[in-house]
Short mmCIF file of C-alpha atoms in Angstrom, two decimals:
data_model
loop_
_atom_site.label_atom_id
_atom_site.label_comp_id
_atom_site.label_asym_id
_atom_site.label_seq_id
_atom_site.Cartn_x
_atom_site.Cartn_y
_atom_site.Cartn_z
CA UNK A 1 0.00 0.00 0.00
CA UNK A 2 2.63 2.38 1.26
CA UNK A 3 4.51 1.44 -2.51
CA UNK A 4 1.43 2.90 -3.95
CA UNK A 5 0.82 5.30 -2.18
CA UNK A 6 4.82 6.57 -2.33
CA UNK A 7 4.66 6.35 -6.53
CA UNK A 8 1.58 8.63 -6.39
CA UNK A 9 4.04 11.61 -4.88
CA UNK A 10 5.16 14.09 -6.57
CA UNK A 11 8.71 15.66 -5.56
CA UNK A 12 6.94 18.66 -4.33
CA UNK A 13 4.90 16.34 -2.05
CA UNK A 14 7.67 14.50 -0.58
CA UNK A 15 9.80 17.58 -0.44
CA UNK A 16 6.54 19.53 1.23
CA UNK A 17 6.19 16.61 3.74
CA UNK A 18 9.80 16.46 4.73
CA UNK A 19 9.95 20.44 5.41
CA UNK A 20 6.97 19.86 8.17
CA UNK A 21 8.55 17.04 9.19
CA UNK A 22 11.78 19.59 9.82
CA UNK A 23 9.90 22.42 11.15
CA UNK A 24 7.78 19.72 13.75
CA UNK A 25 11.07 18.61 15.13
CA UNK A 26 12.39 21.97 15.76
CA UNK A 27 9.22 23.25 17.18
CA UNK A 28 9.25 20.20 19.20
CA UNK A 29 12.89 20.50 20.28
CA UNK A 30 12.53 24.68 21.02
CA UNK A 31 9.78 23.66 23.01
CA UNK A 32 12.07 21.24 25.51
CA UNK A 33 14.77 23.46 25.54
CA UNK A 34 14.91 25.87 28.45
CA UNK A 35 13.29 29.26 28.48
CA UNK A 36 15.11 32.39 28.96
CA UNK A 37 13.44 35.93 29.24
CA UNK A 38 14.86 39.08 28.12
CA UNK A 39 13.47 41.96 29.83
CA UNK A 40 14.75 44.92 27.59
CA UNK A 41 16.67 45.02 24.33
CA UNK A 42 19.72 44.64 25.20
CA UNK A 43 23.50 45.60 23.40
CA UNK A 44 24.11 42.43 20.79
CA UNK A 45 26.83 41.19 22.49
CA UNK A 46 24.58 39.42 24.93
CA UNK A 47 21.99 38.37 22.60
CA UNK A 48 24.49 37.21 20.13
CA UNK A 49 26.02 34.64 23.10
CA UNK A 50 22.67 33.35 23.40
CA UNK A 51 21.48 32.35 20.26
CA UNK A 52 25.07 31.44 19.32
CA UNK A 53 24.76 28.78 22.52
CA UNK A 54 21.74 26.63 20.72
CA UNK A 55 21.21 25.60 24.49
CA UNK A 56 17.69 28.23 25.15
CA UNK A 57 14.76 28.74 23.53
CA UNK A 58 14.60 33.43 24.12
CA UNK A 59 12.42 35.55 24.05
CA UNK A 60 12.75 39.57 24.22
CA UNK A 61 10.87 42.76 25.49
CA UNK A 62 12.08 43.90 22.20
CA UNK A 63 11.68 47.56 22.99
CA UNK A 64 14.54 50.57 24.89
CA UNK A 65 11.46 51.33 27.18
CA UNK A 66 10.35 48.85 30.21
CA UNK A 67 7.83 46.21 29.58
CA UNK A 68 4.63 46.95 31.51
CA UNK A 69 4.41 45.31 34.74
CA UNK A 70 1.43 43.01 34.17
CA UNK A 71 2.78 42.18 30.68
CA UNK A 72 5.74 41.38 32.21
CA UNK A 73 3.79 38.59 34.82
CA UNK A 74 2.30 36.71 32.00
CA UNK A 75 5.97 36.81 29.95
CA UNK A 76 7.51 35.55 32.72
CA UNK A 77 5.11 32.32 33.57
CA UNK A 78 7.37 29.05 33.06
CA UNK A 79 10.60 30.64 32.29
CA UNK A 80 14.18 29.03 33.59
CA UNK A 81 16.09 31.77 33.42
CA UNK A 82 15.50 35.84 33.83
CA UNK A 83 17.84 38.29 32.07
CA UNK A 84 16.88 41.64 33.23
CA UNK A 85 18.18 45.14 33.62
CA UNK A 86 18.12 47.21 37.00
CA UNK A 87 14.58 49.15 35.86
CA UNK A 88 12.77 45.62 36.70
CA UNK A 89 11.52 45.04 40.28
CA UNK A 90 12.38 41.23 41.18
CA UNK A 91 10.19 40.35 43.64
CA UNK A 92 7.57 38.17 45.75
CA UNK A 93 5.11 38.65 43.02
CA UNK A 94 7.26 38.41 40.03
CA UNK A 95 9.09 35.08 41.46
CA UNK A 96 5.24 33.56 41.94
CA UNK A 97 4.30 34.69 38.55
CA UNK A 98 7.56 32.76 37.03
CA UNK A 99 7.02 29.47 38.49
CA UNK A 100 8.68 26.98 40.34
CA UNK A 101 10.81 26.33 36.62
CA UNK A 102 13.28 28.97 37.55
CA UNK A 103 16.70 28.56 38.53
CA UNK A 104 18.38 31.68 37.75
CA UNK A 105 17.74 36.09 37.35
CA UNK A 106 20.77 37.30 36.11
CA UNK A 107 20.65 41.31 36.20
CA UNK A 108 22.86 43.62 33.73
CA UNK A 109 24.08 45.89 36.79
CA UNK A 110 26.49 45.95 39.42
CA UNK A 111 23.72 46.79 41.63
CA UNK A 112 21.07 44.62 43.00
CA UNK A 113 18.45 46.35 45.02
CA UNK A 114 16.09 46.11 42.55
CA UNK A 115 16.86 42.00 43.32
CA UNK A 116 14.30 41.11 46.71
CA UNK A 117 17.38 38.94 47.68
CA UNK A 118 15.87 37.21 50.27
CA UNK A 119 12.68 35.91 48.37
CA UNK A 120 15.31 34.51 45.57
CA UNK A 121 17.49 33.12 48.65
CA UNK A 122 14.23 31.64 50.00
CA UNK A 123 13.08 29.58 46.43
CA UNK A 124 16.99 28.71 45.81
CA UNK A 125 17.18 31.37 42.46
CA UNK A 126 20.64 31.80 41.58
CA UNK A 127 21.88 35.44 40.67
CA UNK A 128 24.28 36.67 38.73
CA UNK A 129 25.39 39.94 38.39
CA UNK A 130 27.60 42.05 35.76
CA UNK A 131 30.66 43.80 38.41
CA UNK A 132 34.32 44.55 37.46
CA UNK A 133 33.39 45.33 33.81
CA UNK A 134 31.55 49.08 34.43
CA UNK A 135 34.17 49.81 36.69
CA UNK A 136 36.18 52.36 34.48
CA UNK A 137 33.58 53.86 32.49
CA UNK A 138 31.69 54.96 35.61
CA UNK A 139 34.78 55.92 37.24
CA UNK A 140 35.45 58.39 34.12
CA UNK A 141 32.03 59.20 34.22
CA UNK A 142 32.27 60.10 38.38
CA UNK A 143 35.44 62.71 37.33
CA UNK A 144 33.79 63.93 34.16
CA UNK A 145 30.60 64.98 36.11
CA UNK A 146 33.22 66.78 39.61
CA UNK A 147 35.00 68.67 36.98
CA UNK A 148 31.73 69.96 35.50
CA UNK A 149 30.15 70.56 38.76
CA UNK A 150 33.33 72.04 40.53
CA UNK A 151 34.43 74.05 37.58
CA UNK A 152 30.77 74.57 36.67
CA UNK A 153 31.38 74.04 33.24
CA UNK A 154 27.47 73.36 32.11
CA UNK A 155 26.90 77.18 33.64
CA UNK A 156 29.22 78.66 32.02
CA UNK A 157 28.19 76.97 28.78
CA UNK A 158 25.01 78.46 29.25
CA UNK A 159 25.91 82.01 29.78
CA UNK A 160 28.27 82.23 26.63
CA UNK A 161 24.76 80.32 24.67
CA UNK A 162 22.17 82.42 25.76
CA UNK A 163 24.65 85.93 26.15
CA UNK A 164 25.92 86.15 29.16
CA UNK A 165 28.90 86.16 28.25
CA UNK A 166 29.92 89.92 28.42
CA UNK A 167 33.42 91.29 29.36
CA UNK A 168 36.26 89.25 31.64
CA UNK A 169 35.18 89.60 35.38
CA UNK A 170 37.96 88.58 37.81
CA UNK A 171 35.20 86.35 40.08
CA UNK A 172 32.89 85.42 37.47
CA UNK A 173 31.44 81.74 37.19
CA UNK A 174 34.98 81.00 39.44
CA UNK A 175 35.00 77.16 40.61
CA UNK A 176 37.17 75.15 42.92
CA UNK A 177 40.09 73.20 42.12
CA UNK A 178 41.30 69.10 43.11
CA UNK A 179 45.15 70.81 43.73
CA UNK A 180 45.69 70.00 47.08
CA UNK A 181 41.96 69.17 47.94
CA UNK A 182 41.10 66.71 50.34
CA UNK A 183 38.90 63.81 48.42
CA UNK A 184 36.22 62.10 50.51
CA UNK A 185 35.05 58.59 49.15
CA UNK A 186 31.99 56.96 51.06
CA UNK A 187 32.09 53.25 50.13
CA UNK A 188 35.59 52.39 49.01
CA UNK A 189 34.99 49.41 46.53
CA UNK A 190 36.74 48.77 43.02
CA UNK A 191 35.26 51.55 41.58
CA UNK A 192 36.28 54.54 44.72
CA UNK A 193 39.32 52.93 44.25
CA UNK A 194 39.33 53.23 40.29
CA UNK A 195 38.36 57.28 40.84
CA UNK A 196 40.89 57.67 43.49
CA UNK A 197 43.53 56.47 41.36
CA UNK A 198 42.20 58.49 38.41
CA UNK A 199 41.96 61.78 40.53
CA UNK A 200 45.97 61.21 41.74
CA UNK A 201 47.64 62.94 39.35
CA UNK A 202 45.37 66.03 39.45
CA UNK A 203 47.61 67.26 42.66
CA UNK A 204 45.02 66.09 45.43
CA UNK A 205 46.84 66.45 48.84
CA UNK A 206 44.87 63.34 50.56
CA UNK A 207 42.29 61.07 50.20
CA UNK A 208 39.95 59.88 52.75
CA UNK A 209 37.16 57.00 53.04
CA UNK A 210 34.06 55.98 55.04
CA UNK A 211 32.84 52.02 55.04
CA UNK A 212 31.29 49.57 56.53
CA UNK A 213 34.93 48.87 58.49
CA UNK A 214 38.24 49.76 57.27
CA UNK A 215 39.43 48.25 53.80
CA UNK A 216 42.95 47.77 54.12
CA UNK A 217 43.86 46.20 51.03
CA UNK A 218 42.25 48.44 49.03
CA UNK A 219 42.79 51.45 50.57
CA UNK A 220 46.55 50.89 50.54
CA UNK A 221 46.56 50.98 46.64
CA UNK A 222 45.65 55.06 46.83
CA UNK A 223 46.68 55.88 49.97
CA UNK A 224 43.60 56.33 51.52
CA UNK A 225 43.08 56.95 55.47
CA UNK A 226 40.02 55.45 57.20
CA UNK A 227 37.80 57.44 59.04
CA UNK A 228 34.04 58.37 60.38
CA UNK A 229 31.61 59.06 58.40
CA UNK A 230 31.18 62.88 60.74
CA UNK A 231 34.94 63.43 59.84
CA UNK A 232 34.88 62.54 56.48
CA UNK A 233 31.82 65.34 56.26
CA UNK A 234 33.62 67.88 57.94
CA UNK A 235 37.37 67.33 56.01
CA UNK A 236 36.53 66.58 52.58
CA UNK A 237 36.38 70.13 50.04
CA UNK A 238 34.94 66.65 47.51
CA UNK A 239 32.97 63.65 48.81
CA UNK A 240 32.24 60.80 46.25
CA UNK A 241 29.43 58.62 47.20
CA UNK A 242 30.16 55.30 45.66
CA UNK A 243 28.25 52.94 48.19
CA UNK A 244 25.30 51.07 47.09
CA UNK A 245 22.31 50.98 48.04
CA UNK A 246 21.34 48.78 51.72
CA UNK A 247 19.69 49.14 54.67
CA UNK A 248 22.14 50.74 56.27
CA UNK A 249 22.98 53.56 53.78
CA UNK A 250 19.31 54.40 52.58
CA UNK A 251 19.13 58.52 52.65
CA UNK A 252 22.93 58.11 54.61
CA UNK A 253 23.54 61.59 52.68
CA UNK A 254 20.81 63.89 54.83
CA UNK A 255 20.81 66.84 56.75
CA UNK A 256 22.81 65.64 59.23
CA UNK A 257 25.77 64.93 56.87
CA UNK A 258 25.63 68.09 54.73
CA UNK A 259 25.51 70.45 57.96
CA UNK A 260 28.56 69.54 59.31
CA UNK A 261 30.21 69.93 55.56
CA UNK A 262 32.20 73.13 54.46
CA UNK A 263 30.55 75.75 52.48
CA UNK A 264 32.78 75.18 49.67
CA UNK A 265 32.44 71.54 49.26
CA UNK A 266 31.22 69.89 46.07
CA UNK A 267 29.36 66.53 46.85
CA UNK A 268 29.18 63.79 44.12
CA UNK A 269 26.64 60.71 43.37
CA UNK A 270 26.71 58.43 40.90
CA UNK A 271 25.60 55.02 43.01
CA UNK A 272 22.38 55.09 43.78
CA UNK A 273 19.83 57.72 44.45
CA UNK A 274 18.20 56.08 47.52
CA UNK A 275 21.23 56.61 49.58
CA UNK A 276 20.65 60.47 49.33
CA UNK A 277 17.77 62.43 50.95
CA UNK A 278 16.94 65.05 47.98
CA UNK A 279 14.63 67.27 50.35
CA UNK A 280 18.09 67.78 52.68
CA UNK A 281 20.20 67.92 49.62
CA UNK A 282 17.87 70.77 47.82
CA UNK A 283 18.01 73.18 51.14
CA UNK A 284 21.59 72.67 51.69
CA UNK A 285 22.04 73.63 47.75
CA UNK A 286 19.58 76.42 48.53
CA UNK A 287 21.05 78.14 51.90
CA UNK A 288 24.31 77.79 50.53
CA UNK A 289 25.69 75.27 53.32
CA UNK A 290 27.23 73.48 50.36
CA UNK A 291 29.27 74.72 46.96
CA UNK A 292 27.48 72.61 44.53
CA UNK A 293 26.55 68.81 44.06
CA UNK A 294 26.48 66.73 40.65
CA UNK A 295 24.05 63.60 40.36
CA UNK A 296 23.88 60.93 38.05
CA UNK A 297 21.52 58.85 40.11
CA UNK A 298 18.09 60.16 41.47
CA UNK A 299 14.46 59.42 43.34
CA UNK A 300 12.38 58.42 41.24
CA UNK A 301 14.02 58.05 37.56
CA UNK A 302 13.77 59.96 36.03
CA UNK A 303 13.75 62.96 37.87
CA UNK A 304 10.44 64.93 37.06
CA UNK A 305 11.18 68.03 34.72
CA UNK A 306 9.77 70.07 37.43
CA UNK A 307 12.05 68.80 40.48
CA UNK A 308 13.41 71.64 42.35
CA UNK A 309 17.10 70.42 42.01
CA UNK A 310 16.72 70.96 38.47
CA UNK A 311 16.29 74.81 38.99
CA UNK A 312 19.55 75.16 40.93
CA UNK A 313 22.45 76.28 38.92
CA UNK A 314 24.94 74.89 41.45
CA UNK A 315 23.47 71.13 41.03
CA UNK A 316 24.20 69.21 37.61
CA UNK A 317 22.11 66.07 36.71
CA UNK A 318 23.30 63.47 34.15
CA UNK A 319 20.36 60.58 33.44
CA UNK A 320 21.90 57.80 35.00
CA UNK A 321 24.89 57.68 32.22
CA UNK A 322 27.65 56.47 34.24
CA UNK A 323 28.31 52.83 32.29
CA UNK A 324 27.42 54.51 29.16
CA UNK A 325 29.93 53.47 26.82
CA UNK A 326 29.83 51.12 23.74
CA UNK A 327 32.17 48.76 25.22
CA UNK A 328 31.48 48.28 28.44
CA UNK A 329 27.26 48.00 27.77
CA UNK A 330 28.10 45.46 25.29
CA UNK A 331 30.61 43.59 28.64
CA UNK A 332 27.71 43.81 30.52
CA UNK A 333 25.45 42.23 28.48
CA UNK A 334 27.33 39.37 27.22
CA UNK A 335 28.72 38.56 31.25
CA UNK A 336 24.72 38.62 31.79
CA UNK A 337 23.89 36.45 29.17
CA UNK A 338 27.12 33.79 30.21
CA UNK A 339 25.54 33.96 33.91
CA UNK A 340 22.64 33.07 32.55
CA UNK A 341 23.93 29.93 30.90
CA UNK A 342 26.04 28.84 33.16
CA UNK A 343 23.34 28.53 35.94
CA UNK A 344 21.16 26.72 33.45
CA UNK A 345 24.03 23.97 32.69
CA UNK A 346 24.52 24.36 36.53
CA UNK A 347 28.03 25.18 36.62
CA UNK A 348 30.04 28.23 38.27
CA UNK A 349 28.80 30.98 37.14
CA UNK A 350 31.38 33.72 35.82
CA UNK A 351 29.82 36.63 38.42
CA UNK A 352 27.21 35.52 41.08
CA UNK A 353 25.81 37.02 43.90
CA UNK A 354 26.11 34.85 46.73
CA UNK A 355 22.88 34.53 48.81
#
């Protein structure tokens, strides 16, 4: 029967049948292949790893702005593994809406307080995050943004735009220099350590840090003394926040801090925003009690239009730009995407957050 049936197909039948044949199989295979979703679109590097592995069946928020928050529940139902960006909230309710299938979230950022660490502790989630690789560009970034603030270069770029620029004044738009300044750092980690080394050679007299407990090791690469977090207030002409974002440093940078600092210090952020208190920082701006402050990191993000800060001429804000560089975006995506598939093979994963 099948003889006679087989010598009454054409070539275009049996080449028809054998193409569904092909695309059942892959269907079939995608579908037992583990799940991995992409929360944003991300630089190709990562995505490129991804496909290239043949070991995950993706899928993509393929857009630059955030998937909606119920969209994202029903995306997320049944994946294995989570590749998302610090602008998604990983919590209680997301972890329930993904199912008991996943095994890692693997966030592009060195920060992780958008991560509910102790739900993904709790349900055995592995995380990986993307440190080390962001470390110079947002240490270039953290210099580019005191020099603009200190020397208050976006001012001055204003006035010569819009005409203020009449004849040379001896005191106009006048700034304050890093020649033998006294640098504050609060949180001395790779990247304090990165700007410290960066700021060196521009003649700084002494460097000072505030932490959790002394770093030795680190602070012996720049030199840098130990001390309170009061003294390193009342010493420092620049303090660097580079901290991130706990408990214990929510809104650290308050009223309390910026009274007991000079009235010609410049005070830089570019960790996160929660660790300053904006409603302190604004008056201190205001009254004067400080020189000037540049931010690269506020509450919420962005920063409505309308925020007083913004009307301040002494207070620069960037849009969260400190990684912002071709190369290192595209390093952070593609250590992401290896976190990702090294949890799912279960091996050691390049960087992971240990719970």
């Amino acid at each position: 029967m099948w003889g006679r049936l087989r010598s009454g197909l054409t070539k275009a039948h049996v080449s028809e049948f054998r193409t569904w044949a092909k695309l059942e199989t892959m269907q079939r295979v995608m579908q037992e292949l583990p799940r991995v979703y992409v929360t944003r679109r991300v630089p190709p590097a990562g995505m490129k790893i991804l496909k290239q592995s043949g070991m995950c069946h993706i899928e993509q928020w393929d857009s630059d702005d955030p998937v909606p928050r119920q969209e994202l529940f029903k995306r997320v139902s049944g994946i294995d593994g989570l590749f998302c960006v610090l602008t998604e909230k990983i919590d209680a309710e997301l972890l329930d809406a993904a199912g008991p299938k996943l095994k890692v979230v693997s966030t592009m950022s060195v920060g992780y307080d958008h991560l509910s660490l102790d739900e993904l502790r709790k349900r055995g989630i592995r995380v990986g995050y993307t440190p080390d690789v962001l470390t110079n560009a947002v240490a270039e970034l953290t210099i580019s943004l005191l020099l603009a603030t200190s020397r208050r270069i976006v001012e001055a770029a204003d006035e010569a735009k819009n005409g203020g620029w009449g004849t040379w004044r001896t005191m106009w738009l006048c700034g304050y220099e890093l020649s033998h300044s006294t640098v504050g750092i609060l949180g001395l980690g790779r990247i304090g350590v990165a700007i410290a080394e960066r700021l060196k050679p521009f003649g700084v007299r002494k460097f000072i840090y505030t932490d959790a407990g002394p770093r030795p090791e680190l602070a012996n690469k720049v030199e840098a003394e130990y001390v309170s977090l009061d003294i390193l207030a009342k010493e420092s002409d620049f303090l660097i926040v580079c901290c991130a974002l706990t408990a214990e440093t929510q809104e650290i940078c308050n009223s309390s801090m910026f009274s007991k600092m000079k009235n010609t210090a410049i005070f830089i952020n570019t960790s996160r925003g929660g660790v300053v208190n904006q409603d302190d920082l604004y008056k201190a701006l205001s009254s004067g009690q400080i020189a000037g402050a540049g931010l690269d990191v506020t509450v919420p993000e962005p920063l409505p239009t309308s925020h007083p800060l913004f009307k301040l001429k002494n207070c620069t804000i960037l849009p969260h730009i400190a990684s912002a560089t071709y190369s290192t975006r595209n390093a952070m995506s593609a250590l992401a995407a290896n976190n990702v598939l090294a949890a799912l093979k279960d091996e050691a994963m390049p960087k992971e957050l240990k719970l």
